[in-house]
XYZ file of N, CA and C in Angstrom:
876
model
N -39.793 0.142 -13.632
C -38.681 -0.063 -13.000
C -37.699 -0.153 -13.744
N -37.874 -1.024 -14.945
C -36.736 -1.154 -15.837
C -36.233 0.150 -16.533
N -37.207 0.894 -16.818
C -36.718 2.090 -17.530
C -36.042 3.052 -16.604
N -36.393 2.913 -15.243
C -35.586 3.852 -14.295
C -34.183 3.182 -14.018
N -34.123 1.853 -14.241
C -32.693 1.381 -14.020
C -31.796 1.560 -15.257
N -32.554 1.500 -16.468
C -31.741 1.890 -17.710
C -31.279 3.265 -17.680
N -32.047 4.085 -17.093
C -31.672 5.560 -16.903
C -30.400 5.670 -15.902
N -30.353 4.813 -14.806
C -29.399 4.918 -13.741
C -28.118 4.432 -14.617
N -28.231 3.448 -15.407
C -26.943 2.817 -15.977
C -26.496 3.668 -16.931
N -27.412 4.532 -17.523
C -27.105 5.447 -18.729
C -26.125 6.545 -18.093
N -26.795 6.874 -16.895
C -26.337 8.167 -16.116
C -24.600 7.845 -15.739
N -24.648 6.442 -15.315
C -23.466 5.946 -14.944
C -22.315 6.036 -16.003
N -22.620 5.459 -17.201
C -22.042 5.470 -18.321
C -21.339 6.768 -18.860
N -22.304 7.834 -18.723
C -22.306 8.982 -19.113
C -21.191 9.734 -18.343
N -20.803 9.397 -17.113
C -20.364 9.975 -16.011
C -18.718 9.868 -16.329
N -17.938 10.770 -16.143
C -16.380 10.540 -16.619
C -15.534 10.081 -15.186
N -16.005 10.194 -14.295
C -15.321 10.092 -12.967
C -14.668 8.904 -13.013
N -13.594 8.782 -12.599
C -12.402 7.765 -12.455
C -12.741 6.914 -11.069
N -12.926 5.624 -10.992
C -13.017 5.072 -9.527
C -12.005 5.456 -8.685
N -12.283 5.473 -7.248
C -11.206 5.818 -6.412
C -9.986 4.834 -6.369
N -10.173 3.803 -6.778
C -9.171 2.889 -6.428
C -8.179 2.822 -7.751
N -8.375 3.763 -8.889
C -7.671 3.830 -9.935
C -7.054 5.058 -10.053
N -5.646 4.901 -10.218
C -4.777 6.252 -10.185
C -4.269 6.411 -11.711
N -4.557 7.534 -12.208
C -4.284 8.023 -13.524
C -3.291 9.187 -13.611
N -2.314 9.307 -14.214
C -1.498 10.391 -14.284
C -2.165 11.508 -14.935
N -1.737 12.607 -15.423
C -2.338 13.673 -16.273
C -2.538 13.141 -17.565
N -1.646 12.565 -18.276
C -1.717 12.177 -19.597
C -2.589 11.020 -19.723
N -2.578 10.032 -18.974
C -3.683 8.801 -19.059
C -5.105 9.447 -18.738
N -5.204 10.448 -17.890
C -6.526 10.927 -17.648
C -6.886 11.763 -18.812
N -6.227 12.418 -19.443
C -6.566 13.125 -20.659
C -7.092 12.352 -21.707
N -6.286 11.212 -21.864
C -6.686 10.400 -23.051
C -8.151 9.421 -22.586
N -8.090 9.075 -21.287
C -9.461 8.447 -20.873
C -10.593 9.596 -21.073
N -10.472 10.933 -20.608
C -11.514 11.749 -20.816
C -12.024 11.854 -22.407
N -10.829 11.879 -23.338
C -11.241 11.956 -24.791
C -11.909 10.771 -25.117
N -11.629 9.568 -24.913
C -12.316 8.351 -25.313
C -13.750 8.281 -24.720
N -13.869 8.910 -23.420
C -15.241 9.032 -22.879
C -16.026 9.958 -23.682
N -15.508 10.930 -24.130
C -16.262 12.032 -24.806
C -16.664 11.367 -26.219
N -15.788 10.438 -26.752
C -16.195 9.873 -28.024
C -17.305 8.991 -27.675
N -17.347 8.202 -26.471
C -18.607 7.125 -26.150
C -19.703 8.004 -25.856
N -19.718 9.283 -25.223
C -20.803 10.301 -25.000
C -21.363 10.496 -26.529
N -20.647 10.904 -27.586
C -20.940 11.441 -28.541
C -21.554 10.311 -29.516
N -21.243 9.008 -29.151
C -22.080 7.833 -29.950
C -23.284 7.800 -29.325
N -23.527 7.975 -28.132
C -24.777 7.787 -27.486
C -25.675 8.966 -27.931
N -25.204 10.160 -28.054
C -26.026 11.319 -28.583
C -26.340 11.170 -30.021
N -25.568 10.600 -30.746
C -25.723 10.425 -32.031
C -26.747 9.129 -32.426
N -26.933 8.289 -31.332
C -27.852 7.262 -31.348
C -29.346 7.615 -31.110
N -29.366 8.774 -30.466
C -30.661 9.298 -30.088
C -30.792 9.340 -28.307
N -29.931 8.757 -27.770
C -30.153 8.548 -26.138
C -30.439 9.873 -25.656
N -29.796 10.955 -25.923
C -30.104 12.172 -25.108
C -31.461 12.864 -25.790
N -31.875 12.360 -27.017
C -33.206 13.043 -27.336
C -34.250 12.415 -26.705
N -34.043 11.144 -26.576
C -34.998 10.232 -25.724
C -35.354 10.594 -24.368
N -34.024 11.120 -23.683
C -34.060 11.541 -22.305
C -34.961 12.955 -22.168
N -34.842 13.715 -23.207
C -35.470 15.072 -23.406
C -36.789 14.846 -23.425
N -37.268 13.672 -24.133
C -38.721 13.306 -24.341
C -39.357 12.876 -23.306
N -38.453 12.209 -22.287
C -38.777 11.828 -21.034
C -39.232 13.112 -20.206
N -38.448 14.080 -20.192
C -38.718 15.166 -19.392
C -39.929 15.875 -19.736
N -40.081 15.842 -21.227
C -41.518 16.408 -21.512
C -42.728 15.544 -20.992
N -42.473 14.057 -20.962
C -43.656 13.282 -20.308
C -43.658 13.628 -18.859
N -42.714 13.961 -18.203
C -42.680 14.008 -16.676
C -43.391 15.268 -16.461
N -43.169 16.277 -17.381
C -43.704 17.673 -16.968
C -45.440 17.363 -17.349
N -45.895 16.581 -18.192
C -47.253 16.483 -18.345
C -47.930 15.612 -17.272
N -47.296 14.792 -16.794
C -47.777 13.808 -15.880
C -47.905 14.538 -14.553
N -46.752 15.497 -14.274
C -46.973 15.998 -12.903
C -48.007 17.080 -12.869
N -48.437 17.590 -13.989
C -49.649 18.529 -14.040
C -50.964 17.802 -13.773
N -51.087 16.585 -14.020
C -52.229 15.723 -13.886
C -52.486 14.594 -12.781
N -51.158 14.615 -12.270
C -51.365 13.281 -11.106
C -51.414 13.994 -9.824
N -52.453 13.782 -8.894
C -52.456 14.450 -7.521
C -51.402 14.156 -6.817
N -51.024 14.878 -5.739
C -49.898 14.746 -4.917
C -50.179 13.268 -4.031
N -49.200 12.631 -3.625
C -49.632 11.348 -2.910
C -49.909 10.068 -3.778
N -50.154 10.309 -4.880
C -50.721 8.961 -5.801
C -49.344 8.258 -6.106
N -49.308 6.970 -6.068
C -48.300 6.101 -6.070
C -47.552 6.276 -7.693
N -48.306 6.848 -8.652
C -47.643 7.046 -9.951
C -46.744 8.332 -9.715
N -47.045 9.121 -8.891
C -46.244 10.442 -8.822
C -44.925 10.178 -8.216
N -44.670 9.321 -7.347
C -43.553 8.902 -6.889
C -42.665 8.130 -7.927
N -43.100 7.218 -8.713
C -42.282 6.598 -9.853
C -41.964 7.589 -10.828
N -42.821 8.498 -11.206
C -42.385 9.647 -12.230
C -41.116 10.528 -11.634
N -41.257 10.773 -10.307
C -40.180 11.677 -9.656
C -38.954 11.055 -9.745
N -38.780 9.585 -9.235
C -37.866 8.717 -9.261
C -37.339 8.724 -10.773
N -38.026 8.550 -11.760
C -37.494 8.363 -13.124
C -37.037 9.757 -13.515
N -37.550 11.047 -13.022
C -37.120 12.282 -13.451
C -35.635 12.424 -12.801
N -35.450 11.897 -11.653
C -34.121 12.109 -11.039
C -33.143 11.325 -11.774
N -33.237 10.316 -12.179
C -32.563 9.550 -13.194
C -32.193 10.156 -14.670
N -33.315 10.520 -15.041
C -33.265 11.346 -16.395
C -32.376 12.747 -16.147
N -32.659 13.358 -15.114
C -31.934 14.645 -14.842
C -30.413 14.152 -14.750
N -29.919 13.158 -13.891
C -28.570 12.881 -13.713
C -27.894 12.318 -15.272
N -28.830 11.823 -16.095
C -28.302 11.482 -17.541
C -28.067 12.626 -18.106
N -28.953 13.567 -18.125
C -28.788 14.737 -18.990
C -27.525 15.651 -18.607
N -27.501 15.669 -17.085
C -26.481 16.411 -16.416
C -25.080 15.860 -16.988
N -24.956 14.502 -17.079
C -23.579 14.044 -17.372
C -23.611 14.155 -19.085
N -24.351 14.121 -19.680
C -24.299 14.371 -21.205
C -23.964 15.923 -21.388
N -24.589 16.801 -20.671
C -23.968 18.278 -20.720
C -22.564 18.568 -20.449
N -22.167 17.873 -19.237
C -20.850 17.915 -18.664
C -19.863 17.482 -19.632
N -20.162 16.341 -20.301
C -19.132 15.639 -21.067
C -19.159 15.577 -22.710
N -20.283 16.093 -23.110
C -20.344 16.247 -24.588
C -19.340 17.119 -25.207
N -18.956 17.029 -26.395
C -17.929 18.037 -27.258
C -18.630 19.383 -27.369
N -17.582 20.373 -27.372
C -18.122 21.631 -27.702
C -18.899 21.850 -28.827
N -18.530 20.976 -29.732
C -19.380 21.150 -30.984
C -20.667 20.757 -30.952
N -20.968 19.850 -30.095
C -22.372 19.108 -29.738
C -22.916 20.042 -29.019
N -22.126 20.701 -27.956
C -23.015 21.709 -27.095
C -23.407 23.012 -28.002
N -22.585 23.210 -29.045
C -23.073 24.418 -29.581
C -24.225 24.070 -30.730
N -24.289 22.885 -31.138
C -25.343 22.753 -32.206
C -26.679 22.174 -31.624
N -26.710 21.764 -30.292
C -27.963 21.208 -29.602
C -28.694 22.396 -29.498
N -30.166 22.108 -29.220
C -31.252 23.065 -29.300
C -31.359 23.645 -27.806
N -30.536 24.359 -27.224
C -30.249 24.616 -25.798
C -31.582 25.391 -25.278
N -31.966 26.168 -26.128
C -33.321 26.915 -25.683
C -34.505 26.013 -25.339
N -34.822 25.095 -26.215
C -35.866 24.026 -26.056
C -35.690 23.219 -24.834
N -34.449 22.787 -24.834
C -34.053 21.768 -23.726
C -34.100 22.669 -22.351
N -33.599 23.792 -22.049
C -33.631 24.602 -21.181
C -35.074 24.812 -20.757
N -35.954 25.052 -21.672
C -37.335 25.750 -21.331
C -38.127 24.194 -20.703
N -37.755 23.202 -21.300
C -38.307 21.913 -20.698
C -37.852 21.777 -19.369
N -36.623 21.902 -19.111
C -35.975 21.573 -17.666
C -36.756 22.447 -16.544
N -36.882 23.879 -17.305
C -37.277 25.019 -16.389
C -38.553 24.720 -15.719
N -39.464 24.341 -17.004
C -41.009 23.992 -16.782
C -41.040 22.916 -15.597
N -40.207 21.936 -15.618
C -40.516 20.778 -14.783
C -39.823 21.371 -13.385
N -38.787 22.233 -13.494
C -38.407 22.450 -12.203
C -39.629 23.466 -11.470
N -40.114 24.319 -12.275
C -41.302 25.258 -11.634
C -42.547 24.187 -11.054
N -42.678 23.084 -11.669
C -43.777 22.364 -11.096
C -43.521 21.717 -9.952
N -42.114 21.129 -9.981
C -41.619 20.515 -8.575
C -41.398 21.431 -7.531
N -40.967 22.678 -8.019
C -40.823 23.654 -6.818
C -42.115 24.049 -6.132
N -43.210 23.971 -6.652
C -44.586 24.489 -5.954
C -44.768 23.492 -4.884
N -44.091 22.317 -4.543
C -44.212 21.461 -3.352
C -42.904 21.183 -2.822
N -43.077 20.759 -1.489
C -41.922 20.611 -0.678
C -41.849 19.057 0.170
N -42.304 18.159 -0.578
C -42.329 16.809 -0.006
C -40.931 16.334 -0.270
N -40.506 15.206 0.338
C -39.125 14.637 0.310
C -38.617 14.127 -1.378
N -39.648 13.629 -1.842
C -39.395 13.118 -3.292
C -39.121 14.443 -4.273
N -40.226 15.387 -3.938
C -40.056 16.564 -4.832
C -38.491 17.246 -4.415
N -38.155 17.288 -3.405
C -36.859 18.219 -2.962
C -35.707 17.357 -3.527
N -35.832 16.007 -3.536
C -34.614 15.245 -4.104
C -34.510 15.460 -5.602
N -35.663 15.368 -6.375
C -35.695 15.860 -7.739
C -35.246 17.111 -7.897
N -35.699 18.080 -7.126
C -35.481 19.539 -7.305
C -33.675 19.770 -7.149
N -33.139 18.929 -6.220
C -31.728 19.047 -6.077
C -31.149 18.557 -7.400
N -31.602 17.549 -7.927
C -30.982 17.060 -9.436
C -31.169 18.034 -10.491
N -32.424 18.598 -10.281
C -32.597 19.491 -11.600
C -31.847 20.819 -11.332
N -31.544 21.361 -10.064
C -30.767 22.472 -9.993
C -29.260 22.209 -10.336
N -28.844 20.994 -9.916
C -27.367 20.448 -10.355
C -27.376 20.664 -11.799
N -28.429 19.906 -12.579
C -28.450 19.872 -14.005
C -28.165 21.375 -14.612
N -29.157 22.239 -13.952
C -29.163 23.522 -14.550
C -27.935 24.322 -14.243
N -27.005 24.065 -13.070
C -25.800 24.585 -12.896
C -24.877 24.123 -13.967
N -24.796 22.630 -14.318
C -23.860 22.204 -15.386
C -24.118 23.027 -16.675
N -25.385 23.070 -17.003
C -25.888 23.871 -18.189
C -25.157 25.212 -18.301
N -25.608 25.931 -17.300
C -25.023 27.388 -17.391
C -23.422 27.426 -17.136
N -22.743 26.490 -16.670
C -21.591 26.421 -16.544
C -20.744 26.226 -17.851
N -21.368 25.424 -18.749
C -21.129 25.149 -20.031
C -21.113 26.443 -20.891
N -22.192 27.230 -20.577
C -22.423 28.263 -21.311
C -21.427 29.331 -20.965
N -21.233 29.548 -19.743
C -20.068 30.578 -19.360
C -18.573 30.056 -19.722
N -18.567 29.067 -19.822
C -17.069 28.485 -20.267
C -16.631 28.844 -21.579
N -17.938 29.006 -22.347
C -17.934 29.317 -23.948
C -18.696 30.564 -24.308
N -18.585 31.438 -23.396
C -19.395 32.848 -23.243
C -19.103 33.667 -24.595
N -17.646 33.499 -25.074
C -17.250 34.441 -26.416
C -17.881 33.782 -27.395
N -18.542 32.531 -27.484
C -18.973 32.100 -28.905
C -20.558 32.129 -28.608
N -21.238 32.968 -29.436
C -22.634 33.225 -29.384
C -23.556 32.060 -29.691
N -22.964 30.983 -30.293
C -23.496 29.708 -30.366
C -23.796 28.877 -29.265
N -22.900 29.310 -28.126
C -23.031 28.355 -26.897
C -23.953 29.001 -25.783
N -24.849 30.241 -26.279
C -25.406 30.953 -25.249
C -26.831 31.167 -25.849
N -27.581 31.251 -24.546
C -29.139 31.599 -25.047
C -29.579 32.480 -24.077
N -30.812 33.218 -24.414
C -31.097 34.412 -23.560
C -32.064 33.856 -22.462
N -31.818 34.251 -21.310
C -32.504 33.778 -20.133
C -33.697 34.736 -19.823
N -34.938 34.423 -19.747
C -35.802 35.534 -19.407
C -35.649 35.947 -17.852
N -36.091 37.160 -17.541
C -36.178 37.507 -16.226
C -36.780 36.789 -15.242
N -38.110 36.323 -15.693
C -38.789 35.511 -14.897
C -38.351 34.174 -14.310
N -37.320 33.780 -15.225
C -36.696 32.364 -14.956
C -35.440 32.629 -13.921
N -34.964 33.860 -13.992
C -33.894 34.238 -12.961
C -34.484 34.429 -11.653
N -35.652 35.125 -11.736
C -36.570 35.345 -10.521
C -36.844 33.880 -9.680
N -36.979 32.904 -10.418
C -37.243 31.619 -9.966
C -36.009 31.079 -9.306
N -34.942 31.277 -9.981
C -33.580 30.839 -9.239
C -33.395 31.511 -7.918
N -33.555 32.811 -7.888
C -33.371 33.605 -6.772
C -34.142 33.385 -5.716
N -35.526 32.937 -5.966
C -36.451 32.213 -5.105
C -35.845 31.034 -4.575
N -35.349 29.997 -5.203
C -34.699 28.893 -4.989
C -33.710 29.024 -3.969
N -32.812 30.088 -4.382
C -31.709 30.388 -3.615
C -31.744 30.685 -2.190
N -33.109 31.147 -1.809
C -33.567 31.529 -0.407
C -34.552 30.559 0.197
N -34.718 29.423 -0.570
C -35.972 28.741 -0.361
C -35.624 27.751 0.930
N -36.429 27.478 1.727
C -36.305 26.471 2.659
C -36.148 24.819 2.359
N -36.186 24.632 1.208
C -36.327 23.211 0.647
C -35.124 22.365 1.127
N -34.074 22.819 0.812
C -32.735 21.899 0.968
C -31.378 22.966 0.749
N -30.386 22.727 1.676
C -29.113 23.246 1.487
C -28.752 23.338 -0.046
N -28.829 22.024 -0.498
C -28.256 21.571 -1.958
C -28.916 22.621 -2.814
N -30.226 22.511 -2.829
C -30.911 23.456 -3.963
C -30.562 24.959 -3.652
N -30.315 25.513 -2.517
C -29.819 26.589 -2.340
C -28.464 26.953 -2.998
N -27.592 25.804 -2.596
C -26.256 26.160 -3.270
C -26.153 26.006 -4.605
N -26.863 25.001 -5.187
C -27.031 25.065 -6.390
C -27.259 26.318 -7.179
N -28.410 26.852 -6.638
C -28.950 28.069 -7.212
C -28.141 29.183 -7.125
N -27.479 29.345 -6.076
C -26.408 30.435 -6.064
C -25.372 30.055 -6.953
N -25.022 28.885 -7.108
C -23.850 28.532 -8.245
C -24.420 29.198 -9.673
N -25.670 28.745 -9.903
C -26.242 29.187 -11.280
C -26.375 30.725 -11.361
N -26.522 31.358 -10.399
C -26.679 32.771 -10.526
C -25.233 33.524 -10.653
N -24.243 32.853 -9.861
C -22.893 33.165 -10.210
C -22.393 32.885 -11.711
N -22.936 31.937 -12.213
C -22.528 31.642 -13.588
C -23.369 32.890 -14.659
N -24.562 32.992 -14.247
C -25.390 34.186 -14.936
C -24.559 35.293 -14.813
N -24.325 35.737 -13.632
C -23.505 37.022 -13.649
C -22.386 37.238 -14.687
N -21.804 36.081 -14.887
C -20.490 36.225 -15.743
C -21.044 36.018 -17.463
N -22.161 35.619 -17.691
C -22.791 35.623 -18.704
C -23.441 36.716 -19.094
N -24.164 37.707 -17.959
C -24.727 38.903 -18.310
C -26.237 38.883 -17.524
N -26.358 39.876 -16.588
C -27.496 39.867 -15.921
C -28.294 41.149 -16.181
N -27.841 41.967 -16.673
C -28.296 43.353 -16.978
C -29.050 43.888 -16.157
N -30.415 44.320 -16.393
C -31.096 44.943 -15.498
C -31.696 44.430 -14.111
N -31.210 43.062 -14.020
C -31.609 42.543 -12.688
C -30.443 42.067 -11.998
N -29.276 43.083 -12.128
C -28.128 42.631 -11.254
C -28.166 42.927 -9.766
N -28.822 44.090 -9.430
C -29.025 44.360 -8.075
C -29.673 43.452 -7.168
N -30.971 43.088 -7.859
C -31.659 42.187 -6.897
C -30.982 40.892 -6.938
N -30.222 40.279 -7.792
C -29.483 39.010 -7.690
C -28.468 39.179 -6.510
N -27.681 40.323 -6.616
C -26.710 40.379 -5.750
C -27.216 40.473 -4.241
N -28.293 41.204 -4.166
C -29.088 41.219 -2.889
C -29.464 40.067 -2.285
N -29.839 39.092 -3.133
C -30.194 37.885 -2.767
C -28.945 36.990 -2.289
N -28.060 36.860 -2.987
C -26.769 36.399 -2.597
C -25.965 36.866 -1.554
N -26.272 37.994 -1.158
C -25.770 38.854 0.331
C -26.626 38.262 1.273
N -27.939 38.182 1.062
C -28.945 37.574 2.162
C -28.562 35.950 2.524
N -28.052 35.373 1.347
C -27.678 33.991 1.882
C -26.338 33.928 2.595
N -25.653 34.906 3.077
C -24.630 34.773 3.782
C -24.946 34.496 5.199
N -26.493 34.840 5.475
C -26.914 34.425 6.821
C -27.657 33.157 6.774
N -27.461 32.252 5.924
C -28.191 31.002 5.969
C -27.814 29.999 6.978
N -28.484 29.325 7.663
C -28.157 28.299 8.498
C -27.270 27.112 7.993
N -27.095 26.921 6.803
C -26.157 26.128 6.248
C -24.727 26.772 5.752
N -23.669 26.273 6.574
C -22.396 26.606 6.175
C -22.096 26.680 4.578
N -22.568 25.451 4.201
C -22.314 25.086 2.659
C -22.805 26.286 1.851
N -23.949 26.785 2.341
C -24.578 27.773 1.633
C -23.943 28.956 1.631
N -23.546 29.157 2.985
C -22.584 30.425 3.153
C -21.357 30.547 2.224
N -20.749 29.464 2.209
C -19.477 29.217 1.498
C -19.658 29.558 -0.061
N -20.586 28.951 -0.363
C -21.065 29.242 -1.704
C -21.252 30.487 -2.295
N -22.060 31.279 -1.169
C -22.516 32.667 -1.209
C -21.101 33.490 -1.524
N -20.175 33.176 -0.751
C -19.167 33.829 -0.726
C -18.168 33.664 -2.068
N -18.218 32.340 -2.493
C -17.456 32.249 -3.850
C -18.087 33.165 -5.058
N -19.405 33.305 -4.973
C -19.967 34.243 -5.788
C -19.745 35.722 -5.504
N -19.597 35.816 -4.371
C -19.289 37.390 -4.200
C -17.759 37.677 -4.501
N -17.186 36.795 -4.436
C -15.619 36.904 -4.691
C -15.619 37.049 -6.237
N -16.340 36.216 -7.088
C -16.606 36.552 -8.354
C -17.181 37.892 -8.910
N -18.029 38.351 -8.427
C -18.744 39.612 -8.675
C -18.010 40.953 -8.205
N -17.219 40.821 -7.146
C -16.640 41.955 -6.714
C -15.011 41.893 -6.578
N -14.699 40.941 -7.357
C -13.139 40.626 -7.494
C -12.376 41.860 -7.996
N -12.990 42.845 -8.497
C -12.259 44.080 -8.951
C -13.109 45.212 -8.750
N -12.912 46.442 -9.260
C -13.375 47.656 -8.952
C -14.601 47.842 -9.873
N -15.204 47.031 -10.696
C -16.256 47.068 -11.775
C -17.534 47.414 -11.135
N -18.022 46.505 -9.770
C -19.065 46.843 -9.092
C -19.003 47.450 -7.766
N -18.102 48.203 -7.675
C -17.885 48.641 -6.050
C -19.065 49.637 -5.855
N -19.741 50.161 -6.728
C -20.948 51.090 -6.168
C -21.934 50.136 -5.602
N -21.957 48.923 -6.217
C -23.096 48.159 -5.335
C -22.530 47.529 -4.148
N -21.235 47.330 -4.110
C -20.580 46.622 -3.221
C -20.736 47.614 -1.759
N -20.536 49.121 -2.117
C -20.687 50.116 -0.947
C -22.292 50.202 -0.498
N -23.124 50.315 -1.480
C -24.376 50.412 -1.513
C -24.888 49.349 -0.435
N -24.639 48.220 -0.554
C -25.092 47.163 0.136
C -24.182 46.935 1.515
N -23.255 47.554 1.725
C -22.451 47.487 2.944
C -21.866 46.239 3.187
N -21.545 45.645 2.114
C -20.996 44.281 2.137
C -19.661 44.246 2.862
N -18.834 44.924 2.915
C -17.603 45.005 3.830
C -17.768 44.729 5.235
N -18.811 45.434 5.606
C -19.240 45.449 7.196
C -19.889 43.909 7.189
N -20.661 43.650 6.205
C -21.285 42.269 6.545
C -20.270 41.072 6.437
N -19.188 41.208 5.652
C -18.147 40.246 5.460
C -17.016 40.084 6.712
N -17.081 40.983 7.254
C -16.127 41.351 8.389
C -16.896 40.547 9.642
N -18.107 40.802 9.933
C -18.900 40.102 10.845
C -19.041 38.596 10.619
N -18.727 38.094 9.270
C -19.049 36.702 9.008
C -17.789 35.835 9.493
N -16.666 36.291 9.721
C -15.362 35.424 9.956
C -15.521 34.969 11.152
N -15.768 35.824 12.355
C -15.956 34.939 13.472
C -17.064 33.981 13.624
N -18.319 34.354 12.859
C -19.204 33.426 12.925
C -19.011 32.060 12.172
N -18.198 32.186 10.912
C -17.897 30.884 10.171
C -16.965 30.164 11.143
N -16.009 30.955 11.899
C -15.137 30.040 12.770
C -15.782 29.302 13.815
N -16.847 29.945 14.378
C -17.700 29.328 15.339
C -18.411 28.231 15.024
N -19.080 28.325 13.824
C -19.999 27.322 13.287
C -19.067 26.119 12.840
N -17.989 26.278 12.525
C -16.984 25.279 12.093
C -16.563 24.462 13.097
N -16.687 24.761 14.393
C -16.154 23.983 15.450
C -17.472 23.140 16.063
N -18.673 23.271 15.629
C -19.726 22.840 15.701
C -19.733 21.351 15.160
N -19.594 20.233 15.912
C -19.371 19.026 15.101
C -20.642 18.558 14.259
N -21.608 18.909 14.892
C -23.118 18.465 14.095
C -23.037 19.128 12.710
N -22.796 20.566 12.701
C -22.754 21.460 11.607
C -21.828 20.956 10.664
N -20.545 20.420 11.182
C -19.532 20.071 10.362
C -19.880 18.888 9.527
N -20.601 17.876 10.509
C -21.034 16.687 9.627
C -21.993 17.142 8.629
N -22.985 17.789 8.786
C -23.882 18.458 7.743
C -23.132 19.141 6.546
N -21.983 19.550 6.713
C -21.212 20.370 5.618
C -21.028 19.499 4.391
N -20.731 18.343 4.621
C -20.227 17.364 3.321
C -18.947 18.102 2.662
N -17.950 18.861 3.496
C -16.840 19.281 2.952
C -15.785 19.017 4.046
N -14.777 19.075 3.447
C -13.525 18.834 4.161
C -13.297 20.009 5.244
N -12.625 19.929 6.426
C -12.394 21.050 7.269
C -11.306 21.924 6.576
N -10.421 21.257 5.627
C -9.435 22.199 5.031
C -10.182 23.112 4.089
N -11.252 22.613 3.586
C -12.261 23.579 2.495
C -12.693 24.697 3.376
N -13.115 24.302 4.572
C -13.782 25.545 5.101
C -12.516 26.529 5.546
N -11.395 25.890 6.010
C -10.221 26.676 6.427
C -9.987 27.741 5.203
N -9.914 26.932 4.054
C -9.576 27.772 2.942
C -10.505 28.813 2.753
N -11.880 28.692 2.884
C -12.815 29.502 2.463
C -12.923 30.784 3.458
N -12.326 30.520 4.899
C -12.307 31.671 5.965
C -11.081 32.404 5.557
N -9.810 31.603 5.112
C -8.597 32.122 4.679
C -8.827 33.202 3.570
N -9.551 32.701 2.340
C -9.958 33.508 1.094
C -10.854 34.995 1.656
N -11.782 34.400 2.456
C -12.530 35.584 2.776
C -11.661 36.790 3.555
N -10.799 36.252 4.490
C -9.949 37.180 5.250
C -8.996 38.142 4.179
N -8.402 37.442 3.120
C -7.805 37.994 2.068
C -8.668 38.966 1.203
N -9.950 38.426 1.060
C -10.586 39.304 0.092
C -11.136 40.701 1.053
N -11.299 40.757 2.284
C -11.761 41.698 3.142
C -10.432 42.826 3.158
N -9.204 42.201 3.315
C -8.117 43.085 3.318
C -7.717 43.580 1.964
N -8.117 42.937 0.868
C -8.074 43.622 -0.661
C -9.185 44.740 -0.810
N -10.307 44.572 -0.339
C -11.332 45.447 -0.618
C -11.022 46.694 0.479
N -10.572 46.402 1.473
C -9.958 47.540 2.555
C -8.952 48.552 1.886
N -7.933 47.835 1.317
C -6.886 48.690 0.557
C -7.618 49.274 -0.576
N -8.427 48.608 -1.490
C -8.981 49.278 -2.564
C -9.950 50.521 -2.302
N -10.673 50.182 -1.141
C -11.550 51.469 -0.737
C -10.772 52.809 -0.338
N -9.476 52.536 0.023
C -8.679 53.797 0.465
C -8.030 54.444 -0.612
N -7.875 53.760 -1.756
C -7.347 54.568 -2.956
C -8.133 55.118 -3.753
């Protein structure tokens, strides 16, 4: 319990979020973020991040040996959630130099191994841990994409691992797991998907039929990114995505009016309205593009 509490405190310290009751202008926030980055660096230099990575290693080993339902497993999963939150905040808030120099391949392989072990089950505790693991992974890939011009910020992602992310994007576990996985696939597209591009896009397109509006909206964001110009029009036409997107507008409107669905969205009504407006604009853009 003490270790779990310590991890929770560390995760909060690593987080750069400003309390809601505190107002900072742009200059003050930039200064606040810079000071926070220095604090994160001090913790990295003191070995805190390395310790969290070693916790992940231990979690993977324990999950392979402890039977489902055993009281130890619940504690391990809780610790995993806290460790995942810590590592997520480290990744988001560390300096670019630290991100470039860290052993990204080893850390990612450890996280992926734990994710695969957790993915095999669908109990509530496992799902909550899986949500935090996919959120961590999304932060990891986002940092790589933001600095993709620097080869020191990139690692090669095996096709087998991308397939696992595609499975998570369509899994029945949790809308947050699916949304996070879609976000990761979007980042991967901008880094480079090579021979697995078409299966990934097909997976994203299938998620437009998801029961969760938040998953549908995330799918749209990724589609806007992938097909925002003429580069991939052959795939856009092959999958008949223009027809799919046209039928999506009235469905989104209808589902947005469902109060229960809106409650589950965890997104403001304005955000959904913006997504629908962007969808309409995107359809008009692609229609014009197809005529030329």
